[in-house]
Coordinates of C-alpha atoms in Angstrom, one line a residue:
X1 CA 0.0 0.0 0.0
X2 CA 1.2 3.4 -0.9
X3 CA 2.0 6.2 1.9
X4 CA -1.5 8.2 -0.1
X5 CA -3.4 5.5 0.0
X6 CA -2.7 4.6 4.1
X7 CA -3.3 7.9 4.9
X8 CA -6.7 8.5 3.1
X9 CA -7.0 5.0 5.0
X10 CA -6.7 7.0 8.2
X11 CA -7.6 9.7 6.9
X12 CA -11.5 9.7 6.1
X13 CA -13.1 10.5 9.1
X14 CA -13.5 13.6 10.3
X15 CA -13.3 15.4 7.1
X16 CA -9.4 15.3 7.4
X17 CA -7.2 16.7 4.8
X18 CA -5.5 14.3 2.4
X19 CA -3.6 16.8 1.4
X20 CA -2.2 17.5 4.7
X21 CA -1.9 14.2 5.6
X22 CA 0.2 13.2 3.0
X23 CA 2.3 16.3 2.3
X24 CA 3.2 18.0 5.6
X25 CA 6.4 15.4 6.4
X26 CA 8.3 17.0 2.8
X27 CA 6.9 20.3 2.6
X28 CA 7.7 21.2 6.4
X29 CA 10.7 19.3 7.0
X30 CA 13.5 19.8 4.0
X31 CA 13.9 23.6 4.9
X32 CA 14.4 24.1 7.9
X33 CA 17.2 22.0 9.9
X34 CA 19.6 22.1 7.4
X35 CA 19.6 25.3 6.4
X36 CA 22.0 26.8 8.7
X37 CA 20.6 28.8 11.9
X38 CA 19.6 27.3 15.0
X39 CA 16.4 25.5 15.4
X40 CA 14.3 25.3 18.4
X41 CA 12.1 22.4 18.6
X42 CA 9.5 21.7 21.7
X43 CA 9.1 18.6 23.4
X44 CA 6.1 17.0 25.1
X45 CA 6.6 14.1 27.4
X46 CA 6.0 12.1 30.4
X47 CA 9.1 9.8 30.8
X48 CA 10.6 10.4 34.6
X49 CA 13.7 12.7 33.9
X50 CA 14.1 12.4 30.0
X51 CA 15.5 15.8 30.3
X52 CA 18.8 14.6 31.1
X53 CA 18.2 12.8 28.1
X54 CA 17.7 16.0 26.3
X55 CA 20.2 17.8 27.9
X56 CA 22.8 15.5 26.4
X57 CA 20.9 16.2 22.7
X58 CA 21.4 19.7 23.1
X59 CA 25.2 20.0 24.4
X60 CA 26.3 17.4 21.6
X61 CA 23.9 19.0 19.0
X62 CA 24.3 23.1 19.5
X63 CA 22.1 23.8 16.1
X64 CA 19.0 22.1 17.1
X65 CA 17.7 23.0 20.4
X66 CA 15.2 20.6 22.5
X67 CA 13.1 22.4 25.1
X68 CA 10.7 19.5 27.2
X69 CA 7.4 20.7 28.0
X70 CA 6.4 17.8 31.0
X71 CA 3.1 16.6 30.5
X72 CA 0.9 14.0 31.2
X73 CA 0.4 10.4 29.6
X74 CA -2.2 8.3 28.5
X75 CA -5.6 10.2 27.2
X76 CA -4.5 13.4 28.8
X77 CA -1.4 14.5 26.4
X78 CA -3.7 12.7 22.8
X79 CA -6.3 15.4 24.1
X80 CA -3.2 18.5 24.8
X81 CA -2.2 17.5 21.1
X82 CA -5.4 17.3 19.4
X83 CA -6.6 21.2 20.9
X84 CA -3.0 22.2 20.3
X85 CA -3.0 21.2 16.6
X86 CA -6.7 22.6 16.2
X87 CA -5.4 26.0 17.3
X88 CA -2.1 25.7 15.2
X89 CA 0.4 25.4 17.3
X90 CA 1.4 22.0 18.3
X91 CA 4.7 20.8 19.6
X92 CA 7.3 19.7 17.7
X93 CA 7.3 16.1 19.1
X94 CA 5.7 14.2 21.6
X95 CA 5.9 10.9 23.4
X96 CA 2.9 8.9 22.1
X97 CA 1.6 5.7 23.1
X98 CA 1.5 3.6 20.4
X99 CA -2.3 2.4 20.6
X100 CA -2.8 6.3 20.3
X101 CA -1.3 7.0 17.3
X102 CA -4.2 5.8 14.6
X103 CA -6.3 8.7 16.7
X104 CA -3.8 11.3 15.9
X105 CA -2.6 10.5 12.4
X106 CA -6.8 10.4 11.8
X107 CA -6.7 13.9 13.1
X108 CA -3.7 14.9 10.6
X109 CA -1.5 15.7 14.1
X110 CA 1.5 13.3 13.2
X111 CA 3.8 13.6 10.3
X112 CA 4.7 11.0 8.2
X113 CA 8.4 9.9 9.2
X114 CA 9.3 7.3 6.2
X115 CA 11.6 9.3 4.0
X116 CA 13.1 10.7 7.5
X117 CA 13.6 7.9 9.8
X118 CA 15.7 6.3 7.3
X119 CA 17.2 2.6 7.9
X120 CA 15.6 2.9 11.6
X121 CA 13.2 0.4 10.9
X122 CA 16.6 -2.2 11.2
X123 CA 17.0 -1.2 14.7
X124 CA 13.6 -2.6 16.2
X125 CA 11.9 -6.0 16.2
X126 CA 9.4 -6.5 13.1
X127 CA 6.0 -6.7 16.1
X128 CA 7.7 -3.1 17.7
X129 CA 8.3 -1.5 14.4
X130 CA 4.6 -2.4 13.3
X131 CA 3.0 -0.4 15.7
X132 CA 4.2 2.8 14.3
X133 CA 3.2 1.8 11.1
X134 CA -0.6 1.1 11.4
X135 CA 0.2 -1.5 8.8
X136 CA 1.2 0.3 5.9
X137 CA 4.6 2.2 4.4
X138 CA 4.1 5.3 6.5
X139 CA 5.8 5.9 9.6
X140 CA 3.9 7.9 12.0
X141 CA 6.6 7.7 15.2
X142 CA 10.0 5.9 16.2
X143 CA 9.3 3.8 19.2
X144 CA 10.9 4.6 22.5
X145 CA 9.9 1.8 24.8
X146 CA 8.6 -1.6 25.0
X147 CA 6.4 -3.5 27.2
X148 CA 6.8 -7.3 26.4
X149 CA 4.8 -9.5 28.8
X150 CA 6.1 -12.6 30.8
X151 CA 5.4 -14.1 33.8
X152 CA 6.6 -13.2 37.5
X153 CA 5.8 -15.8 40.0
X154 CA 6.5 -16.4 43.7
X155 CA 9.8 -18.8 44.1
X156 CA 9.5 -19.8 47.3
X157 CA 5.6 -20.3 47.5
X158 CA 5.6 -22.4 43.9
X159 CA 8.3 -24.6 46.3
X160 CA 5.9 -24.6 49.2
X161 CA 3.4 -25.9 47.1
X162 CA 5.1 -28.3 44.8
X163 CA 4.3 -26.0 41.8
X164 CA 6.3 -26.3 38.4
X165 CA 7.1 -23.3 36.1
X166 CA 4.2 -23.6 33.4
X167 CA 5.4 -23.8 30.0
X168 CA 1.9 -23.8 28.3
X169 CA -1.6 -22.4 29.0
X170 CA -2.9 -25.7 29.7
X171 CA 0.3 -26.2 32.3
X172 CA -1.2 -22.9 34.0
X173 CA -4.6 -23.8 34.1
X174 CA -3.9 -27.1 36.0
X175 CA -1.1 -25.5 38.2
X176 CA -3.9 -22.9 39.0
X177 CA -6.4 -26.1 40.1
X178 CA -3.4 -27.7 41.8
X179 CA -3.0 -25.1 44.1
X180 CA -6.6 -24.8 45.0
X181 CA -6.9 -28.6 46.1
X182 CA -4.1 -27.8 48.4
X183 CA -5.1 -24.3 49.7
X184 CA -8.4 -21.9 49.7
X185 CA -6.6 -18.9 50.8
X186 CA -4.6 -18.7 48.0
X187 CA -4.8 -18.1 43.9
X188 CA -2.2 -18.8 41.5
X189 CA -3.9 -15.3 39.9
X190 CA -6.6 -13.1 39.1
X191 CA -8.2 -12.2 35.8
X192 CA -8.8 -8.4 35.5
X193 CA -12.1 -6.7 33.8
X194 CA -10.7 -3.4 34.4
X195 CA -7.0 -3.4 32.6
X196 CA -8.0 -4.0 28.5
X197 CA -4.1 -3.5 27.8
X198 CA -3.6 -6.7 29.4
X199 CA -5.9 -8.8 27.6
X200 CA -4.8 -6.9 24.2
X201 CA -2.0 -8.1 25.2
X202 CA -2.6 -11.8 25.9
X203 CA -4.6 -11.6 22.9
X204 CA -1.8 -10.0 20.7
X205 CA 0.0 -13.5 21.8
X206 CA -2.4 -15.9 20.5
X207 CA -2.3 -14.3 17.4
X208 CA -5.5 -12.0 17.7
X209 CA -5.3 -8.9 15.0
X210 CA -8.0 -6.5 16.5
X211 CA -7.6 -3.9 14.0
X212 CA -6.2 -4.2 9.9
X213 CA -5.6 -2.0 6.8
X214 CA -8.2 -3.7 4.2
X215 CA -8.0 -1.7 1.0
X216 CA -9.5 1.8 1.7
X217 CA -11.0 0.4 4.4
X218 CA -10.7 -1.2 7.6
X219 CA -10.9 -4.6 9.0
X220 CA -11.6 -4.7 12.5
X221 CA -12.1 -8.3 14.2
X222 CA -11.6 -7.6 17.8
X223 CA -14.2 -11.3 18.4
X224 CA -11.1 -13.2 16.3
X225 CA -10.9 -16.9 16.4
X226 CA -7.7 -16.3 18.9
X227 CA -9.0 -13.7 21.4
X228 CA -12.4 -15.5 21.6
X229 CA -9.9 -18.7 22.7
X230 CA -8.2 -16.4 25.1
X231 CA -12.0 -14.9 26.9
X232 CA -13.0 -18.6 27.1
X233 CA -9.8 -19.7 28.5
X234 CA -9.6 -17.3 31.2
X235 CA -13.8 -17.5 31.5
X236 CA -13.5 -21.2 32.1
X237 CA -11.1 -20.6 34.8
X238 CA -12.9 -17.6 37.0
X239 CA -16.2 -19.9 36.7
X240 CA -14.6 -23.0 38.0
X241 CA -13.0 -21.0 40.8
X242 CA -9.4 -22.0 40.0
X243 CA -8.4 -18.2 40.0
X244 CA -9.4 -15.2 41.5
X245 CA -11.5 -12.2 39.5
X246 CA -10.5 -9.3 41.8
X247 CA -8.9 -6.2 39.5
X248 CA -5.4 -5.3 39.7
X249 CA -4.3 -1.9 41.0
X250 CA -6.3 -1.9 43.9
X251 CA -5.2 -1.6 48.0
X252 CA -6.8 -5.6 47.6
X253 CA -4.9 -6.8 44.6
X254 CA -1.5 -4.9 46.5
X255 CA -2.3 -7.2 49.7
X256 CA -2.8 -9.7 48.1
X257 CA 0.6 -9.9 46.0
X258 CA 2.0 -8.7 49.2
X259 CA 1.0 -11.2 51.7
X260 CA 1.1 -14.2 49.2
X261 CA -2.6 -14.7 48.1
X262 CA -1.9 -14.6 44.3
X263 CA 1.6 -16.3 43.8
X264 CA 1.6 -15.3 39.8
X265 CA 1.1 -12.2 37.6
X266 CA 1.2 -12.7 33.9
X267 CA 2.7 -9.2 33.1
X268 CA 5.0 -6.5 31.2
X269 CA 8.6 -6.1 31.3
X270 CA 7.9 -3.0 34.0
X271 CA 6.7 -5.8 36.2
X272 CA 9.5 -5.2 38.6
X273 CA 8.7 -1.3 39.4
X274 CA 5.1 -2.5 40.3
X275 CA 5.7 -4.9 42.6
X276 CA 8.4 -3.1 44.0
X277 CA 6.1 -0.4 45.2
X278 CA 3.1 -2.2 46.0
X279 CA 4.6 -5.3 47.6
X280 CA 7.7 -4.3 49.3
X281 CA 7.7 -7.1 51.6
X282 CA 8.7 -9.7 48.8
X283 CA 11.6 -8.1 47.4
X284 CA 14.2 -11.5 46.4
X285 CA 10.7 -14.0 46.5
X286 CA 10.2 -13.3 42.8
X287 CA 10.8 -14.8 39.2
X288 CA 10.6 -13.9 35.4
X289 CA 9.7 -16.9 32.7
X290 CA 8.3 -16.4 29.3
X291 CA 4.5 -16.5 29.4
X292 CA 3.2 -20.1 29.2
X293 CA 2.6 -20.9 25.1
X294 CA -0.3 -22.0 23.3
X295 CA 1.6 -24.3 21.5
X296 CA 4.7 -26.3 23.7
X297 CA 7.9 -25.3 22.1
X298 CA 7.2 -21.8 20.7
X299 CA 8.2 -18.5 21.9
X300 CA 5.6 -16.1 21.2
X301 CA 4.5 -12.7 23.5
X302 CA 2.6 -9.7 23.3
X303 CA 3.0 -6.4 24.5
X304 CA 1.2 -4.3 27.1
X305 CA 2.1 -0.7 27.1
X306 CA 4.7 1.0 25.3
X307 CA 5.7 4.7 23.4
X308 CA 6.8 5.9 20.4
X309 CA 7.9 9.8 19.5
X310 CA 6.3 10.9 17.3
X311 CA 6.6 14.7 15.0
X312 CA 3.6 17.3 14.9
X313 CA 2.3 17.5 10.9
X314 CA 2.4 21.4 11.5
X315 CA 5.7 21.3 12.4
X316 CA 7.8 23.8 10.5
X317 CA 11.2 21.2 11.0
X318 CA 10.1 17.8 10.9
X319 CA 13.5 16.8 9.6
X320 CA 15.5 18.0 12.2
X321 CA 12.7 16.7 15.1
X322 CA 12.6 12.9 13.4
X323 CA 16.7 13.3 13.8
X324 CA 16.3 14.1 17.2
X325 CA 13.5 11.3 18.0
X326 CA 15.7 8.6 15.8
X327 CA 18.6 9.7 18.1
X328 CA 17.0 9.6 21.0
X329 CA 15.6 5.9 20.6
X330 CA 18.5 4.3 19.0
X331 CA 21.9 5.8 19.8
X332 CA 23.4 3.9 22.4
X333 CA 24.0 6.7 24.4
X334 CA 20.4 8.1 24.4
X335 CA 19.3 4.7 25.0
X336 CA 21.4 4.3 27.9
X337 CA 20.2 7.0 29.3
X338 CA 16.6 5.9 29.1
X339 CA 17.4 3.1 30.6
X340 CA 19.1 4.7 33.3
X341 CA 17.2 8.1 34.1
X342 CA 13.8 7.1 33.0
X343 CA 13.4 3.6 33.8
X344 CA 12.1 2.0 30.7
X345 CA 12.9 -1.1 28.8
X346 CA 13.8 0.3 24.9
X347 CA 12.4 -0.8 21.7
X348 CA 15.6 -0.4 20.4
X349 CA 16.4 -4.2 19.9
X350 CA 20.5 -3.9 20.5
X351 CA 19.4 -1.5 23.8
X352 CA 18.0 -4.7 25.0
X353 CA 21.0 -6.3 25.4
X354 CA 23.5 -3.4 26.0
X355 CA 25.7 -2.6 29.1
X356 CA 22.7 -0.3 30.7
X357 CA 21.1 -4.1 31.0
X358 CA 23.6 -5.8 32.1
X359 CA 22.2 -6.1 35.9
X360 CA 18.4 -7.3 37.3
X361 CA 16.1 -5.0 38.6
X362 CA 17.0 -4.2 42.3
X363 CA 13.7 -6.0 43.6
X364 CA 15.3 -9.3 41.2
X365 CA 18.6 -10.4 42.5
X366 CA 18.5 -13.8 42.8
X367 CA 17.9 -13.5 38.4
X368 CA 20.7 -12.2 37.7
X369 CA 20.2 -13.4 33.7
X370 CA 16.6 -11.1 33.8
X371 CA 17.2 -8.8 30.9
X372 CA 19.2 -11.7 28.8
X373 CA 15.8 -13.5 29.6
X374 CA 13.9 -10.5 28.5
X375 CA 15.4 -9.8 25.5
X376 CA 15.0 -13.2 24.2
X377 CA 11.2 -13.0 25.2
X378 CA 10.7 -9.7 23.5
X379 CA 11.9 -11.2 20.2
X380 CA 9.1 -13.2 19.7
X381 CA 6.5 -10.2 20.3
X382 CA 3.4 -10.2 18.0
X383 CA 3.4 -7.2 15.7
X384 CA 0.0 -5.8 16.0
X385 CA -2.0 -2.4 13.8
X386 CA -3.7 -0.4 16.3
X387 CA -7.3 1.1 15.7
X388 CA -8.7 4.7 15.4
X389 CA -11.0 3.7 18.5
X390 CA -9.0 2.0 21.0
X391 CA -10.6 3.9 23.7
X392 CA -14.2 2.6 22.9
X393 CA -12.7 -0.9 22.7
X394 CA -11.1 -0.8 25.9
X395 CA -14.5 1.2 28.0
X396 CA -16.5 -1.6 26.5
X397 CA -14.0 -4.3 28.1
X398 CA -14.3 -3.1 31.2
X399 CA -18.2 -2.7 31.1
X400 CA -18.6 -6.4 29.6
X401 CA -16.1 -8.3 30.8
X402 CA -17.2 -6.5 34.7
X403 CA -20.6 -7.5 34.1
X404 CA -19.7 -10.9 33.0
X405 CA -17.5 -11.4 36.5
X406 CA -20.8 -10.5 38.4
X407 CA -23.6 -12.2 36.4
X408 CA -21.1 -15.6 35.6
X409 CA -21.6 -15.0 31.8
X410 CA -19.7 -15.6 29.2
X411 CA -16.7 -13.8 28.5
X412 CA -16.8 -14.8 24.7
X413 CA -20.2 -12.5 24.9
X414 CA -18.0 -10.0 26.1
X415 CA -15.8 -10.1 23.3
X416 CA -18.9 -9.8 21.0
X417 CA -20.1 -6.9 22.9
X418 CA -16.5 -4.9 22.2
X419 CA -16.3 -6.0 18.6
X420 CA -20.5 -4.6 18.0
X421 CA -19.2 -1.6 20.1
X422 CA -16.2 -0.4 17.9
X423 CA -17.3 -1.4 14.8
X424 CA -20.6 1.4 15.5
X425 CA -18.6 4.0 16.8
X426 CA -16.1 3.6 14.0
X427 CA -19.2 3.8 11.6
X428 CA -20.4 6.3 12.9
X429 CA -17.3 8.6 12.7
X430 CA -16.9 8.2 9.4
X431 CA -15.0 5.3 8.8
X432 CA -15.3 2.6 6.2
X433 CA -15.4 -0.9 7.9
X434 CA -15.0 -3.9 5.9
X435 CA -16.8 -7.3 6.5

């Protein structure tokens, strides 16, 4: 497909400009930057201390000038950048979560990075470098971070209880019945109706594709073969009462983790920084393994969270703010730094194994090997096209899949219920949906 073509893709709701979406990266970029003169560029992000990042950019780079603008992440910084871009005057770049970029390029806010960001596409996995893409030949963003998931589970209790390491799904299942014939205080874990980015990313693993390019079109099977497997999996297991159903992020859910009532957590490569905070008293009782397979013998993950930076459309020096952003998430340095100041695990794939890596999180050392582990896992992360709607899809998760916790439905039903849900508000925005 043909950069045009993706971004009249994107581009058809909302009456947005084809024009701009397709032309802004050249027409903006080429002059300024290059031209001699110093160029300011402005920065919005949320990463803990990326300025020291910047301030590196800026000693090492005197002609283009980074000033950071902190803001705040998730929906709060997508709504900053679409009233800023309204009104004209967006940053230069911003730190973008990657399952909000199809909202912004639909909104003409991001550039188009593909004759800019030249061989960085070599630098990432294929499953990281997809999600920039929304499945086409444009580029709408370099990613910064990553968020494989894996598993972290309780050493000494899987000992106490003569629990293996589960290799497969179906290993989990029975490890998770196991434990309940020999305990009813305790759960090997919990399934969660009110964190969607976890079961996108669970999904992502068993090969679910909520959201695809189809033509002019798009293709958007969020009830898929593989996620309606995943919903009836972790269904069958809440019903039977072989795990708990209890959210995560709640003073309960940090008890329990804390005093040993859940002995798993299938999570995200930031796994460590959660459980640091919110069960202190466990510090040395934890381990990381790959997330149990579908399929014994493969090595297959999704991801669950994650950022890319990304370069305003409006910008008037795109090419000298996608050098900075292709710096920033591949030089070694810069990554580095990332690692180091800001606490994130890079996208960058040789980041993943560099010397910033070279020692386990402080709440993991009895593993010393965890980011050689990690890197390996994050390989075989499923590349995955985020939707124009994400936010609709992951309200009407927590609405069904809460309501099938409390009236013992079916979480399959649930899935229905999201793919109804996104497909109408798609519709109704504007956007063609094929099938």
């Amino acid at each position: 497909m043909t950069r045009s073509l993706a971004a009249k893709v994107v581009a058809i709701a909302l009456g947005v400009s084809l024009v701009a979406a397709c032309g802004s990266d050249s027409d903006s970029g080429s002059d300024q930057g290059t031209s001699g003169g110093k160029v300011e560029l402005s920065f919005w992000a949320w990463a803990p201390n990326i300025e020291k990042v910047i301030d590196k950019w800026n000693a090492d780079n005197p002609d283009i000038h980074v000033t950071l603008s902190r803001q705040a992440g998730g929906g709060d910084i997508v709504t900053k950048l679409l009233t800023a871009n309204k009104a004209g005057n967006p940053p230069d770049l911003a730190q973008v979560e990657y399952q909000s970029l199809p909202t912004l390029v639909s909104n003409d806010v991001l550039a188009d990075l593909a004759k800019e960001a030249g061989d960085a596409k070599s630098k990432f996995a294929e499953g990281v470098w997809q999600q920039v893409t929304l499945g086409t030949d444009a580029v709408y963003g370099i990613p910064q971070d990553a968020g494989p998931m894996m598993l972290y589970y309780r050493t000494d209790l899987f000992q106490q209880f003569g629990l293996t390491v589960p290799k497969t799904w179906d290993e989990f299942a029975q490890a998770a019945r196991t434990l309940r014939t020999k305990t009813k205080k305790q759960y090997l874990t919990t399934f969660s109706a009110k964190d969607p980015g976890w079961f996108a990313g669970l999904a992502q693993q068993a090969g679910a594709a909520w959201w695809g390019v189809d033509g002019e079109a798009w293709k958007v099977t969020v009830n898929d073969a593989a996620t309606k497997k995943v919903a009836d999996y972790w269904g069958g297991l809440v019903q039977e009462g072989a795990i708990d159903d209890q959210p995560m992020y709640t003073p309960e859910w940090n008890k329990a983790l804390n005093d040993g009532t859940l002995l798993a957590w299938p999570s995200a490569i930031w796994g460590p920084g959660v459980l640091e905070g919110n069960a202190p008293k466990t510090k040395g009782k934890w381990a990381m393994a790959p997330l149990p397979q579908w399929t014994a013998g493969e090595s297959k993950t999704g991801n669950w969270g994650g950022s890319s930076t990304g370069v305003a459309a409006k910008s008037k020096n795109v090419a000298a703010a996608a050098k900075f952003a292709t710096w920033m998430n591949t030089d070694p340095t810069a990554t580095a730094l990332l690692v180091k100041e800001s606490a994130i695990y890079p996208a960058a794939s040789d980041a993943q194994s560099g010397p910033a890596l070279t020692q386990p999180p402080a709440f993991f050392p009895n593993q010393p090997n965890f980011y050689t582990e990690a890197a390996a896992i994050a390989k075989g992360a499923a590349g995955v096209t985020w939707g124009p709607n994400v936010n609709v899809t992951y309200q009407v998760y927590q609405d069904a899949f809460g309501k099938a916790i409390t009236q013992k439905s079916s979480f399959g039903a649930a899935v229905d219920e999201m793919q109804s849900a996104t497909v109408a508000d798609m519709q109704k925005n504007g956007f063609k949906v094929s099938g």
